[in-house]
Coordinates of C-alpha atoms in Angstrom, one line a residue:
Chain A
X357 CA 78.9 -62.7 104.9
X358 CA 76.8 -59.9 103.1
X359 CA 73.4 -60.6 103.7
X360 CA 70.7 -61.5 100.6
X361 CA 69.4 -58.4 98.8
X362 CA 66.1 -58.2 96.8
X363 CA 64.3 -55.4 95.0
X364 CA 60.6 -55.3 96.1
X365 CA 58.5 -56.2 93.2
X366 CA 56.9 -53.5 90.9
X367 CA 53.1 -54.0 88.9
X368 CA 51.6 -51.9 86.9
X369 CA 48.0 -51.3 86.5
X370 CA 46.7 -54.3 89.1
X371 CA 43.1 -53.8 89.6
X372 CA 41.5 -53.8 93.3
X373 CA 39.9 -56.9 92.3
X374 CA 43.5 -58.0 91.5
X375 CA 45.0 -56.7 94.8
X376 CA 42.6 -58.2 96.8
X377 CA 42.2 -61.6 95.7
X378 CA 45.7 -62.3 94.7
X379 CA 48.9 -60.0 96.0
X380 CA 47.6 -59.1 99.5
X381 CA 46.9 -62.6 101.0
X382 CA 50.5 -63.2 100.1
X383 CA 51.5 -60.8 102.9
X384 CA 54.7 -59.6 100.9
X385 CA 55.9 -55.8 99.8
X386 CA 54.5 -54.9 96.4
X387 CA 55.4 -51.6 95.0
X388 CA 52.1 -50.7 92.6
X389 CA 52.5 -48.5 89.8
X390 CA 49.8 -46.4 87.4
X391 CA 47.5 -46.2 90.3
X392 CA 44.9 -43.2 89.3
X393 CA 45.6 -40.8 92.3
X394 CA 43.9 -38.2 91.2
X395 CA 45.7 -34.7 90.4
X396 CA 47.5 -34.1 93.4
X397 CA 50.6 -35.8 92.0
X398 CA 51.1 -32.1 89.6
X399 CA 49.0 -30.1 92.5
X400 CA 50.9 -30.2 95.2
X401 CA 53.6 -28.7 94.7
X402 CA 55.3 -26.2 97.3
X403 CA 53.3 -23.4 96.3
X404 CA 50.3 -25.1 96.0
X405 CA 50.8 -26.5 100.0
X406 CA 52.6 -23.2 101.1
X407 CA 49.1 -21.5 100.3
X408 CA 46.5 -24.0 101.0
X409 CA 48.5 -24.8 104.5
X410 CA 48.7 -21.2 105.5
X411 CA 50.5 -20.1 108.3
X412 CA 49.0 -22.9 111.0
X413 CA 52.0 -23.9 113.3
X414 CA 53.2 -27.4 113.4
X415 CA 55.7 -29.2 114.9
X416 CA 58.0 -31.1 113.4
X417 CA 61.4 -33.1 113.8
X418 CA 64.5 -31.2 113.2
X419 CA 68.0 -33.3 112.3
X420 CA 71.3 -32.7 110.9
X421 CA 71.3 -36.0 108.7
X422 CA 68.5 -37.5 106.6
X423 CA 68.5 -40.3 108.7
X424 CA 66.3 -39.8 111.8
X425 CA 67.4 -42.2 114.6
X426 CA 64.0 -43.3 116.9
X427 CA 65.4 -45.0 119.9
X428 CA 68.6 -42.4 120.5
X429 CA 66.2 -39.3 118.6
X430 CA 69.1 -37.6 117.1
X431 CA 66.3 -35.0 116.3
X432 CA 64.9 -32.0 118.4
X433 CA 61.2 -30.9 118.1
X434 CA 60.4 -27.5 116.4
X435 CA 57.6 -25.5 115.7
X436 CA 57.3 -23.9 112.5
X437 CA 54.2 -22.6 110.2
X438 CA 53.2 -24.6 108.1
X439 CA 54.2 -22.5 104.5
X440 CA 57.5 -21.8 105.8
X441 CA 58.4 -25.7 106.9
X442 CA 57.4 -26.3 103.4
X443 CA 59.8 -24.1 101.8
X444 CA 62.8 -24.8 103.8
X445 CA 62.0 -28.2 103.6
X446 CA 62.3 -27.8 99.9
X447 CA 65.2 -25.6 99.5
X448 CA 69.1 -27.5 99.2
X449 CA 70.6 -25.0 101.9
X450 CA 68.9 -23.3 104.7
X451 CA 69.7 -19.4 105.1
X452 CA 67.0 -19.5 108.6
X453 CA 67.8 -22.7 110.6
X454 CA 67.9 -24.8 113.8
X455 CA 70.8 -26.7 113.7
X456 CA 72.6 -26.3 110.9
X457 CA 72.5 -25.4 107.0
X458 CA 71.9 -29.4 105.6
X459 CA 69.1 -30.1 108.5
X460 CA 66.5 -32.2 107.5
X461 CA 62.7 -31.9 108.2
X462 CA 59.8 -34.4 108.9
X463 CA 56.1 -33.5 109.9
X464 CA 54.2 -36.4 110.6
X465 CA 50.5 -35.5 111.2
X466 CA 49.6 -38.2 113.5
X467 CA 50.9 -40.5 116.3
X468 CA 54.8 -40.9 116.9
X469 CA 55.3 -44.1 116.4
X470 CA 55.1 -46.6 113.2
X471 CA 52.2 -48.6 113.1
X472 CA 53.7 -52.0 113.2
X473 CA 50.6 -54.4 113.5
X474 CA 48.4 -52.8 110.8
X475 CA 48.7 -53.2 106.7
X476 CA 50.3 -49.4 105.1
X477 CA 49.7 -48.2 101.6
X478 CA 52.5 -45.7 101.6
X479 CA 51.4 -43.3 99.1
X480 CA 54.4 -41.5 97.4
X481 CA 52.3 -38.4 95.9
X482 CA 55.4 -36.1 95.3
X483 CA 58.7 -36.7 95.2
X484 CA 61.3 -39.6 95.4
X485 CA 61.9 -42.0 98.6
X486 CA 64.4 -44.7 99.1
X487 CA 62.6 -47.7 101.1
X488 CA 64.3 -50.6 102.6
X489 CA 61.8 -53.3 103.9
X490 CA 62.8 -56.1 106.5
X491 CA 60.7 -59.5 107.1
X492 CA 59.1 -59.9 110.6
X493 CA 61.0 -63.5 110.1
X494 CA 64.7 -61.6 110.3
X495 CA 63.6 -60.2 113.7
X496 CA 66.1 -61.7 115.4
X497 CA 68.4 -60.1 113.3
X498 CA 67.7 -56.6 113.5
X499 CA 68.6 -55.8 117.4
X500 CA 64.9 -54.8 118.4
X501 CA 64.5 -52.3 121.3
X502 CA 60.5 -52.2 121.5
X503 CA 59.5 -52.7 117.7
X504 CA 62.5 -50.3 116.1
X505 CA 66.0 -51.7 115.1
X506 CA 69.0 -50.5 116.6
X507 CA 70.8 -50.7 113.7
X508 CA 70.5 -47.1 111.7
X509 CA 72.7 -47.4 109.3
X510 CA 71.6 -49.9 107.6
X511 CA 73.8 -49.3 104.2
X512 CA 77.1 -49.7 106.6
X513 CA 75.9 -51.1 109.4
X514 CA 78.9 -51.3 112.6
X515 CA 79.1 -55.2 112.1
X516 CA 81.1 -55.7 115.1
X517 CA 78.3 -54.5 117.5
X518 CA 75.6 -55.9 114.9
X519 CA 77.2 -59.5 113.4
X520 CA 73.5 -61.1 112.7
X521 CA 72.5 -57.5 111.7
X522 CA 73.9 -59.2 108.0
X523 CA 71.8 -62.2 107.9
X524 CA 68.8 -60.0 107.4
X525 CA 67.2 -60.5 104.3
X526 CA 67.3 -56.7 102.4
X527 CA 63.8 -55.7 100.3
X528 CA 64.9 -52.5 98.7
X529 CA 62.4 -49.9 96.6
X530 CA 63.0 -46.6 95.4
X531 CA 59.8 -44.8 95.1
X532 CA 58.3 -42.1 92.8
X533 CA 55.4 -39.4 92.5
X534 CA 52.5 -41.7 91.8
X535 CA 54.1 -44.9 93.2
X536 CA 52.2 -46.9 96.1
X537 CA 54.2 -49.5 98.3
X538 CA 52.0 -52.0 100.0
X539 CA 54.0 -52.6 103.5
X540 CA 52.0 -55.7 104.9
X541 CA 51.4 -55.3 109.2
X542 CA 55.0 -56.6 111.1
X543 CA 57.1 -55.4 108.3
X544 CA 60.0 -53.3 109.6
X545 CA 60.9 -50.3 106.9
X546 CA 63.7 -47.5 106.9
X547 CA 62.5 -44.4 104.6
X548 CA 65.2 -42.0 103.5
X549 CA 63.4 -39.1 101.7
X550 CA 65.8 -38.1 98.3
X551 CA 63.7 -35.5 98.0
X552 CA 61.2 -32.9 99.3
X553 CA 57.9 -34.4 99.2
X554 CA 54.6 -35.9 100.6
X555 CA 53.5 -39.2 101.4
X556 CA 50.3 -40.4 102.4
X557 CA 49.5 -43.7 105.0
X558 CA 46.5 -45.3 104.9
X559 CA 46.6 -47.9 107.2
X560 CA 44.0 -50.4 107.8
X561 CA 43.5 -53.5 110.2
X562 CA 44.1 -57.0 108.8
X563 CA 43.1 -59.1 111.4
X564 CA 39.6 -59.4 112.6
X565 CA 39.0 -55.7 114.7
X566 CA 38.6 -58.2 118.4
X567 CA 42.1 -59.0 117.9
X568 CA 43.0 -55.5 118.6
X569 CA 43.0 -53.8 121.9
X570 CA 40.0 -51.2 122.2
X571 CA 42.1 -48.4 123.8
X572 CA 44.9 -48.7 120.8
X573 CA 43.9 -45.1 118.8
X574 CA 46.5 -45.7 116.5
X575 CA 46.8 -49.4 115.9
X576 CA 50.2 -49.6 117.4
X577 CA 49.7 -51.9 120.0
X578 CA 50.4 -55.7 119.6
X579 CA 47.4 -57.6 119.2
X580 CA 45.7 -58.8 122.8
X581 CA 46.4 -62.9 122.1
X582 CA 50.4 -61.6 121.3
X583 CA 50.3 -59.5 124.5
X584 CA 48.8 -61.9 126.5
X585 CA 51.2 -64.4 125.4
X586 CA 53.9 -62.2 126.8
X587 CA 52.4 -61.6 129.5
X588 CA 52.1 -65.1 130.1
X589 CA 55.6 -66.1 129.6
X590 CA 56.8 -63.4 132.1
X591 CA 55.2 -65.7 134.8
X592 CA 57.1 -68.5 133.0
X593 CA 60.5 -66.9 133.6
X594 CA 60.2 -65.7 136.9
X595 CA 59.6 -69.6 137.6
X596 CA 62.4 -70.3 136.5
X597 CA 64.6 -67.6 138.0
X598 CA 63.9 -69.7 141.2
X599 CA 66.5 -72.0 139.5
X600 CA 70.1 -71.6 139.6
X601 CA 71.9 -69.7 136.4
X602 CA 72.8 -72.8 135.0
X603 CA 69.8 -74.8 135.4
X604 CA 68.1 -71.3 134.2
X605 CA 70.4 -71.1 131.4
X606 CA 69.5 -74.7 130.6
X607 CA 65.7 -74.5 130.8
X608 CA 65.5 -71.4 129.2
X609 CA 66.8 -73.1 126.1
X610 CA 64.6 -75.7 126.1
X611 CA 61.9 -73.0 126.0
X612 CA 63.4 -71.9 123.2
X613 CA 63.5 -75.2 121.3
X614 CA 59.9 -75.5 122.3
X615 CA 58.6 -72.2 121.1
X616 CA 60.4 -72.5 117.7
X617 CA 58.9 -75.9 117.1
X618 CA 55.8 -75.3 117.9
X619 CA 54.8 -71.5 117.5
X620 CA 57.7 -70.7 114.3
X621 CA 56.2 -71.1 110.6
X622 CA 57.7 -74.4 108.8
X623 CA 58.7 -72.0 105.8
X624 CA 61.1 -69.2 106.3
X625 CA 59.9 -66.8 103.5
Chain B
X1066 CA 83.3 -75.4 110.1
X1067 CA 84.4 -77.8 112.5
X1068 CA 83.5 -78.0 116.0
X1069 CA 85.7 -76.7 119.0
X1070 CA 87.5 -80.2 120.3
X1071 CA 88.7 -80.0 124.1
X1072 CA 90.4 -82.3 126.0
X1073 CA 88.5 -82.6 129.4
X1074 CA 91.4 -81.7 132.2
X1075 CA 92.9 -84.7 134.5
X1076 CA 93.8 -84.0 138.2
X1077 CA 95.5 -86.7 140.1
X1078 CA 95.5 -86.8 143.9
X1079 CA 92.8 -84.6 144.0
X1080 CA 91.5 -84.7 147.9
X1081 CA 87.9 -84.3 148.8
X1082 CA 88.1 -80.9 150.0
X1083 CA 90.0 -79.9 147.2
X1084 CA 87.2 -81.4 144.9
X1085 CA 84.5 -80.0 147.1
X1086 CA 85.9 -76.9 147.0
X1087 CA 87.7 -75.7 144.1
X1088 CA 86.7 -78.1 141.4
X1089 CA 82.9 -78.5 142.3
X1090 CA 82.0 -75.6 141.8
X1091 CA 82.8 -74.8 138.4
X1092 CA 80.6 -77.4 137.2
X1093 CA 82.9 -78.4 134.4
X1094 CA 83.8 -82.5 133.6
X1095 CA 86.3 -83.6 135.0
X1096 CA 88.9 -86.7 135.6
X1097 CA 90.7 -87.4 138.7
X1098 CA 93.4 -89.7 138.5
X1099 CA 94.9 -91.8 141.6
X1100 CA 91.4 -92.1 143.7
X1101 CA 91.7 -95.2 146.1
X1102 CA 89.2 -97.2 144.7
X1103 CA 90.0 -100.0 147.0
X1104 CA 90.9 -103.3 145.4
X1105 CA 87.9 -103.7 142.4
X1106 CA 90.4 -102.0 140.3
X1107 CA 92.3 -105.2 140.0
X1108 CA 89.7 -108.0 141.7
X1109 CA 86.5 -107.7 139.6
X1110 CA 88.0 -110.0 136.9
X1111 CA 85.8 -111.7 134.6
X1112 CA 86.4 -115.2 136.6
X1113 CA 85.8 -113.5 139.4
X1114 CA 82.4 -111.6 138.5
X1115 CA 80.9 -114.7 136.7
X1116 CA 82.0 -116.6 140.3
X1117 CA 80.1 -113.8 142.6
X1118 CA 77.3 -112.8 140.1
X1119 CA 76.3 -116.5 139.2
X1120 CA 73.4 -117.7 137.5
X1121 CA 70.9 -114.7 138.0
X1122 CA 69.2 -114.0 135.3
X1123 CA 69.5 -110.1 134.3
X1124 CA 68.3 -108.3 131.5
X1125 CA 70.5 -106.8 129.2
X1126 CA 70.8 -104.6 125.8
X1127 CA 71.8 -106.7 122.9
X1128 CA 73.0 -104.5 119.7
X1129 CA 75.0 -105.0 116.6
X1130 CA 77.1 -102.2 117.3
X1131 CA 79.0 -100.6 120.1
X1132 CA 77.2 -97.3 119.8
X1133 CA 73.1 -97.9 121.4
X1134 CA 70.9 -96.0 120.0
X1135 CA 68.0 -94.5 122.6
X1136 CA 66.0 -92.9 120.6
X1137 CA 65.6 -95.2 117.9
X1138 CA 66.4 -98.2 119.6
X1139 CA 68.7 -99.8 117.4
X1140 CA 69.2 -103.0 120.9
X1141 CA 66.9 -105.7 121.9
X1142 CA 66.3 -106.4 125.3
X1143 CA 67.6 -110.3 126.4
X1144 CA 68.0 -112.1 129.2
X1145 CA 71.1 -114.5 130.3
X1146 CA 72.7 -115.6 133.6
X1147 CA 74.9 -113.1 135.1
X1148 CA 77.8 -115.4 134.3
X1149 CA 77.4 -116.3 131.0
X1150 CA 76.9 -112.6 130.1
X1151 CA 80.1 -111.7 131.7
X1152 CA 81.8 -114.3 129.8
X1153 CA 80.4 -113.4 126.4
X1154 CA 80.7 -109.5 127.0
X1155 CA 84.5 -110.1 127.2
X1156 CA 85.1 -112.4 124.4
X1157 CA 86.0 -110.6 121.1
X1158 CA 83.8 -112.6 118.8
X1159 CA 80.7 -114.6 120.3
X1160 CA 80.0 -118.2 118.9
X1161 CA 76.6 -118.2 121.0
X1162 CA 74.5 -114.8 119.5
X1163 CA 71.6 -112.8 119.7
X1164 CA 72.4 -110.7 117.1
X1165 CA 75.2 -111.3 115.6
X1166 CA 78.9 -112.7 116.4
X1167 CA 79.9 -109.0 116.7
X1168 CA 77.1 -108.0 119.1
X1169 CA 77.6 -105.6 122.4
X1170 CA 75.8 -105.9 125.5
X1171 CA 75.0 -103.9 127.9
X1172 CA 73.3 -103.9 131.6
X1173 CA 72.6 -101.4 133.2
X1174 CA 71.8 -101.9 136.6
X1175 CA 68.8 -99.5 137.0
X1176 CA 66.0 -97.5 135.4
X1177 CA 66.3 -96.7 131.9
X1178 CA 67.3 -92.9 131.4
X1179 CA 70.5 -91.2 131.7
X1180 CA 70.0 -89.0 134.7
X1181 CA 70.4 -85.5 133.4
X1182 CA 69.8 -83.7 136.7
X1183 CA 71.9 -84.9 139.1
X1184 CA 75.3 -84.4 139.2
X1185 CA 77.3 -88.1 138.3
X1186 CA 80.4 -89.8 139.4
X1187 CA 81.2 -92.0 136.8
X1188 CA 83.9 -94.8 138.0
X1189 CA 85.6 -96.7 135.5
X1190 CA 86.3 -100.0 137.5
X1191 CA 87.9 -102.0 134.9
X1192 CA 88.1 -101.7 131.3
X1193 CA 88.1 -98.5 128.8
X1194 CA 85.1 -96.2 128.1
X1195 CA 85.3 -93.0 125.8
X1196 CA 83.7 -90.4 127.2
X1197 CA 82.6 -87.4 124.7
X1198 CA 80.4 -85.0 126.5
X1199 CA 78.4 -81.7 125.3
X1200 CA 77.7 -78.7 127.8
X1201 CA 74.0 -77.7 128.4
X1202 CA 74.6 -74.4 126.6
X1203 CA 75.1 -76.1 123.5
X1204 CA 71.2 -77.6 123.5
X1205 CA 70.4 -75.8 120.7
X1206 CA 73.0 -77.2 118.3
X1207 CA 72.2 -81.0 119.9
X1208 CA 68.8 -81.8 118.1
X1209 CA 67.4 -82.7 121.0
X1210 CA 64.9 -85.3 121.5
X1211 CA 63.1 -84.5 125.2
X1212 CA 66.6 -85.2 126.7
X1213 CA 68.4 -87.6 124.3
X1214 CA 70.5 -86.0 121.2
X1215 CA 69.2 -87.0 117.7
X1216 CA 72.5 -87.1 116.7
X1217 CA 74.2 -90.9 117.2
X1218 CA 77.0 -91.2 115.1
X1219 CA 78.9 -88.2 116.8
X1220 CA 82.2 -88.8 115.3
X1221 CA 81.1 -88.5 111.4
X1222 CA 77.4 -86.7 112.0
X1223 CA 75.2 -86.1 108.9
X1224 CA 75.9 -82.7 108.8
X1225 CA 73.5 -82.2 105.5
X1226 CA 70.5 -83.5 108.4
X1227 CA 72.4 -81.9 111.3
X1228 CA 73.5 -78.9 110.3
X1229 CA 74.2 -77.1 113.7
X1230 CA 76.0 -79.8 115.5
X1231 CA 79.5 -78.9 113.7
X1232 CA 78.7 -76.1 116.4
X1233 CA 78.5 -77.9 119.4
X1234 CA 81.9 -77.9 121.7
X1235 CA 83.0 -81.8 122.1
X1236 CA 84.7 -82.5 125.4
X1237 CA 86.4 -86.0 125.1
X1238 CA 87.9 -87.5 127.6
X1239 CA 89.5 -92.0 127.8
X1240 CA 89.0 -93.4 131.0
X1241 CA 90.9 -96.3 132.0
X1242 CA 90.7 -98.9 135.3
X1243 CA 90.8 -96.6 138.0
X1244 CA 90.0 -93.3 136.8
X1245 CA 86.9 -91.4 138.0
X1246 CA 84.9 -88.6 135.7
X1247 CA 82.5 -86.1 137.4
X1248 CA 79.8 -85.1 134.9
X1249 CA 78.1 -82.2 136.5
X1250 CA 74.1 -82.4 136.1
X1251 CA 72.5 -81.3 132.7
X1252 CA 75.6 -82.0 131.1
X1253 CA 74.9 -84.5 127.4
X1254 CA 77.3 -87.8 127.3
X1255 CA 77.8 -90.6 124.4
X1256 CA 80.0 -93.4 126.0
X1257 CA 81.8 -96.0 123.9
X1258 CA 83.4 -98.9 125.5
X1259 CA 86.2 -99.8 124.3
X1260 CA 87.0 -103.1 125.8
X1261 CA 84.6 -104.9 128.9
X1262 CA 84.6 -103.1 131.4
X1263 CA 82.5 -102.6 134.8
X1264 CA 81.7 -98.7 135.4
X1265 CA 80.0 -97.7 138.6
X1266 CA 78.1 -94.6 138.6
X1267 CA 76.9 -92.2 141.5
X1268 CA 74.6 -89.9 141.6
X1269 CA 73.5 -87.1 143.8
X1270 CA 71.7 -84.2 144.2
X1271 CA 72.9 -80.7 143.6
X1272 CA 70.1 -78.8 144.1
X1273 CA 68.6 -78.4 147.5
X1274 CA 65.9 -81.4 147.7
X1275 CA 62.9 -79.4 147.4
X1276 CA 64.0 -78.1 143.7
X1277 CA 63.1 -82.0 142.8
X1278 CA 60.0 -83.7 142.2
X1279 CA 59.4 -85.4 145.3
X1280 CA 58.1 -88.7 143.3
X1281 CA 61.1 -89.1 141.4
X1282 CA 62.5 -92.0 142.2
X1283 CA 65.7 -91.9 140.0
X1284 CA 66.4 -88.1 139.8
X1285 CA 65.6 -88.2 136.0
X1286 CA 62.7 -85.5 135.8
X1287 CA 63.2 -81.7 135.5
X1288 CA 63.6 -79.7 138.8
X1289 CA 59.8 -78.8 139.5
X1290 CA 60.5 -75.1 138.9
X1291 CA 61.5 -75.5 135.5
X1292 CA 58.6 -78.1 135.0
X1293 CA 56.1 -75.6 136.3
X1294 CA 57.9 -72.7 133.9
X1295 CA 57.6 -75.4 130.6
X1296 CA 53.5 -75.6 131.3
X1297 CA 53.5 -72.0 131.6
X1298 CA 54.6 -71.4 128.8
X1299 CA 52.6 -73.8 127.0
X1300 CA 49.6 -71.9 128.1
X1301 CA 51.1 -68.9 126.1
X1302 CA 51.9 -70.5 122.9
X1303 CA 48.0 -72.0 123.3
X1304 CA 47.3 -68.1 123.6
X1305 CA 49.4 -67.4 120.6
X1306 CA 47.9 -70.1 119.0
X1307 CA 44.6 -68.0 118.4
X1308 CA 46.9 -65.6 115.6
X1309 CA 47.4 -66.3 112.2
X1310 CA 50.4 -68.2 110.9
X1311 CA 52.8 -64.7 110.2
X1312 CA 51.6 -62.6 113.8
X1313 CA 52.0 -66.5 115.8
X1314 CA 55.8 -66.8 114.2
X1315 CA 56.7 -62.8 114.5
X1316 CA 55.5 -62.9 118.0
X1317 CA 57.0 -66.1 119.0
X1318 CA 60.4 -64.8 117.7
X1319 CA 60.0 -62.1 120.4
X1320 CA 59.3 -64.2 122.8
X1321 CA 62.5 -66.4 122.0
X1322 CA 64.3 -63.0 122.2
X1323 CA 62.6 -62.2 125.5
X1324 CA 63.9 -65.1 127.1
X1325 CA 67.0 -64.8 125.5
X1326 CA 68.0 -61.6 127.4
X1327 CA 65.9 -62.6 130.4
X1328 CA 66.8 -65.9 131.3
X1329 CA 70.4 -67.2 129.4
X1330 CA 73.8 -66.7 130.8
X1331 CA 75.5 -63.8 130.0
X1332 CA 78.7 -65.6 129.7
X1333 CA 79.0 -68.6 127.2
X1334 CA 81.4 -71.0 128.6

């Protein structure tokens, strides 16, 4: 069974007032075009960043395919300055390079993992990503380890080892210079980059800050009531570990029925 | 898609060690053939029931059809000699009713619930009873209702309201006089009687006495360990409870995963 595939919506010209009151509360990806970003859409272009960055080192991630793999890092950390990165990164084939001629480059300027819990306005300022958005209601389709899926390719996914993997409801988006895709907090996303270019994150905190935990810098921590929860239901198992595997089994299933019928939302959108 | 259909296996001449065991310990239904029952097989005859039992008055279960209904209660509860119940429980059609001149009765001889957490010898005296059972790993598929199934009319279900129980593995098995079914604890049964009968059922613990709540009587309620593990976990969905509607089902969803790896069987059978 292929699973069901949907393009992510596209506006044009919504107005904050707009965004606010009306798309964000419905908590679903929104792809906003026309949004005045100023002039670094024609600025920044490699020259522009290969003399503005200077020669500052940074690291980066280093791969031989565009599609960089987070739980098995199929990547190796790399130091280069900043105005070279930027013109490999933009050149087809590397004459200087790590691992191989095709190897693909990513600088992220903050923390190392994706901030699940907070709202994203991914900012496409130059060039053209390929975005691919999952609901937080298919995660039991997407093989979790942490918060990342297991499945990496998700355009020919190994079915065999990943059967629910096609039940998962697909939100697709290609973006463009100037585009902005709303990704709402829980969301799960898989970027390809088509081309060299540079996104901006802003990420801000939808639920009220005492939800969060003070010590999270990044906002990638669950919120306290979730891990408290989990904490909580830890306790619950090793209870019933004192239980033989079938009366385990048993029980555990019952939790199951329990938790989806009275912690699970009565719609599935 | 239909179900899996099995035929639960017959032994005969099964001895007690064999059964104790071999057989036991799978924890699978099972009918042995050839037990020496004594002589009830042939002596409890209608004549000879309504001549022992008497007058007595004993309530029964009065319904219009054979298949009783305990969730919805589809019986009334009435009260007749011992005798004249026998009598009237063995004629085809009745001319003195309840109900109607097809009713069924039924007495059962104790408390109320089926006794889901014992293990059960069910010994079919006299008569024919058809015996369709459901293993505890197919709960989720059962639409459960605290321990009864939903689902009543098992042999042409309303799939459109019950979608999941085409997925449930049916075990059937026909008992006639004489033959003896073990129904290991936790395990779902729908009988049907097929002509009067008198069915004796014992029950006994599997678990180590101190797994069970020392107050139940019958040996219906939930080993204490898995009581005490279903509170605790309502104290974390109370916790979840504090989130909004999206974080409360995305985080519940990884608590059903949680326990899913934690706490079910790795094998399915």
């Amino acid at each position: 069974m292929a699973g069901q595939h949907f393009t992510v919506t596209r506006l044009e010209g919504v107005s904050r007032e707009q965004f606010m009151q009306h798309l964000y509360p419905q908590r679903k990806p929104l792809v906003l075009e026309g949004i005045d970003l100023g002039p670094c859409t024609s600025k920044w272009t490699v020259d522009y960043l290969s003399q503005v960055g200077g020669k500052k080192e940074v690291k980066i991630h280093v791969a031989a395919v565009a599609q960089m793999d987070f739980i098995s890092k199929n990547f190796v950390y790399r130091t280069l300055p900043f105005d070279q990165l930027v013109q490999r990164a933009a050149e087809e084939k590397h004459k200087e390079f790590f691992v191989s001629e095709d190897e693909k480059y990513y600088l992220r300027s903050l923390g190392e993992d994706p901030r699940k819990v907070m709202d994203n306005l991914l900012i496409q300022v130059t060039g053209k990503k390929r975005v691919v958005l999952f609901s937080p209601r298919d995660a039991q389709y997407l093989y979790l380890k942490g918060t990342k899926s297991e499945v990496l390719n998700i355009d020919n996914p190994d079915l065999a080892k990943y059967p629910l993997f096609s039940k998962a409801r697909r939100y697709e988006c290609s973006l463009e210079a100037g585009d902005v895709l709303f990704i709402p907090a829980l969301w799960f996303h898989n970027v390809i980059s088509e081309e060299f270019g540079v996104g901006v994150n802003i990420f801000w905190k939808h639920l009220p800050s005492e939800c969060y935990d003070k010590t999270d810098t990044y906002g990638n921590k669950d919120p306290t009531a979730a891990s408290r929860a989990a904490q909580i239901l830890d306790k619950a198992l090793k209870t019933l570990a004192e239980l033989p595997e079938e009366y385990r089994d048993f029980y555990a299933r019952r939790m199951v029925l329990h938790i989806q019928d009275k912690a699970y939302s009565k719609n599935s959108e």
